[in-house]
Amino acid sequence: MSTFQAPKGTYDLLPPRSATFLAVREAISAPLRNSGYGYVETPGFENVELFSRGVGESTDIVSKEMYTLTTKGGDQLALRPEGTASVLRAALQGNLHKLGGLPVKLWYSGSYYRYERAQAGRYRHFSQVGAEAIGAEDPALDAELIILADQAYRSLGLRNFRILLNSLGDKECRPVYREALQAFLRGLDLDEDTVRRAEINPLRVLDDKRESVQKQLVGAPMLRDYLCDACKTYHEEVRALVTAAGVVFEDDEKLVRGLDYYTRTTFEFVHDGLGSQSAVGGGGRYDGLSEMIGGPALPSVGWALGVDRTVLALEAEGVALDIPAATSVFAVALGAAKPVLFGLVTELRRAGVAADISYGGKGLKGAMKDANRSGARFALVAGDRDLEEGVVQLKDMQSGEQTPVALADVVDAVRAKLA
Ligand code: ATP
Ligand code: MG
């Protein structure tokens, strides 16, 4: 194995593509920042029980995908596989829910780790931007989050995504459904693993992607027919509010999602250009999670959007984000002009102009190549003779036109040209 090889299932973000990742994180978080969500940052690892209790022992995330480690002090930790449990833990620990004014609305952006079968769109280290609205049961909140995710994707220029929506019921109606489904699943011809899953978390069997399983699920009892009146009314209100906002969605009765903590509203954003790793984001209501991790009752809703897959979706749709060149002005210094131009570049930077300079003592040709590569609109070129005259040459990199500018006027002249 080469020393220069990143671990399996991981990749580096390098320029220029890395700029797209920053822009995507920015675009996804902008609607949240504009809607009362405050920024939260939690550690990259947590005590392992947070996830085993919160996300659920029977989920793939906890049973197969979690990176766990024992510290030298004997603590059992896990690299975070998802954001919701950590954010809720942080809100509880920081007593944000007691400061008055529920819901507590938070957004986050960061790295997540899952030991998965690495393939296109499925990595062992990936990045999400997420939002959580903690401590309120209100269909408008579920609708708000769906609408904001739609706004985020649209602001990026994505078009070929679909929103799948379902209700998973609550602690009144889901247990009744669960039993009915279990009775049905017991009559099927399933492998050992799936039989076990049917006993621990039967809803997740509905999510099984295998044809052999899906075939047998025809005629399975559907949750829709078991929803209690409160859940039905709640779901209708969410649907009505999302529809009124002009956001189109599809009802998907089979959408269960892989986490144990979801109740009522559950949704997923899928993109049709991504092959089998089609989910670009997902979320839902998790009214019981706070109690599961030892907190008070705090009905909540949230989502997480995958940054990696969003970038792949943009590439699949051929959407190029409008990312301005990193450098506006590039200085090319010859001979004794280097310290003078270096000083000008510093001044430009302090004045807010993106500026860079050629390093390494290159000649005119090499330094001009650097200027071209930087994508700068203008070059500042100066040699000994320019300095004697007290000027630098301001070169328009598009037209090639070059004008001498007095040293004292450079910053103003550049700013005027860029304005
Ligand atoms: P999938 O069904 O594809 O495994 P998931 O249900 O496990 O997705 P969530 O836990 O809901 O995914 O995470 C939200 C989003 O994070 C996903 O929609 C996806 O865009 C992204 N995501 C999840 N796991 C990965 C991964 N291993 N690599 C890249 N992105 C991921
Ligand atoms: Mg998964």
Tab-separated table of N, CA and C and ligand atoms in Angstrom, residues 61 65 114 116 122, ligand 2:
chain	number	residue	atom	x	y	z
A	61	ILE	N	-26.623	0.952	10.965
A	61	ILE	CA	-25.666	1.986	11.364
A	61	ILE	C	-24.916	1.563	12.620
A	65	GLU	N	-22.059	-0.584	10.937
A	65	GLU	CA	-21.334	0.498	10.270
A	65	GLU	C	-20.547	1.401	11.219
A	114	ARG	N	-18.889	5.881	8.599
A	114	ARG	CA	-19.600	4.597	8.623
A	114	ARG	C	-18.751	3.566	7.894
A	116	GLU	N	-18.826	1.104	5.687
A	116	GLU	CA	-19.767	0.608	4.686
A	116	GLU	C	-19.002	-0.063	3.565
A	122	ARG	N	-21.021	6.114	-1.892
A	122	ARG	CA	-21.100	5.536	-0.542
A	122	ARG	C	-19.683	5.439	0.001
B	2	MG	MG	-27.055	3.872	5.024
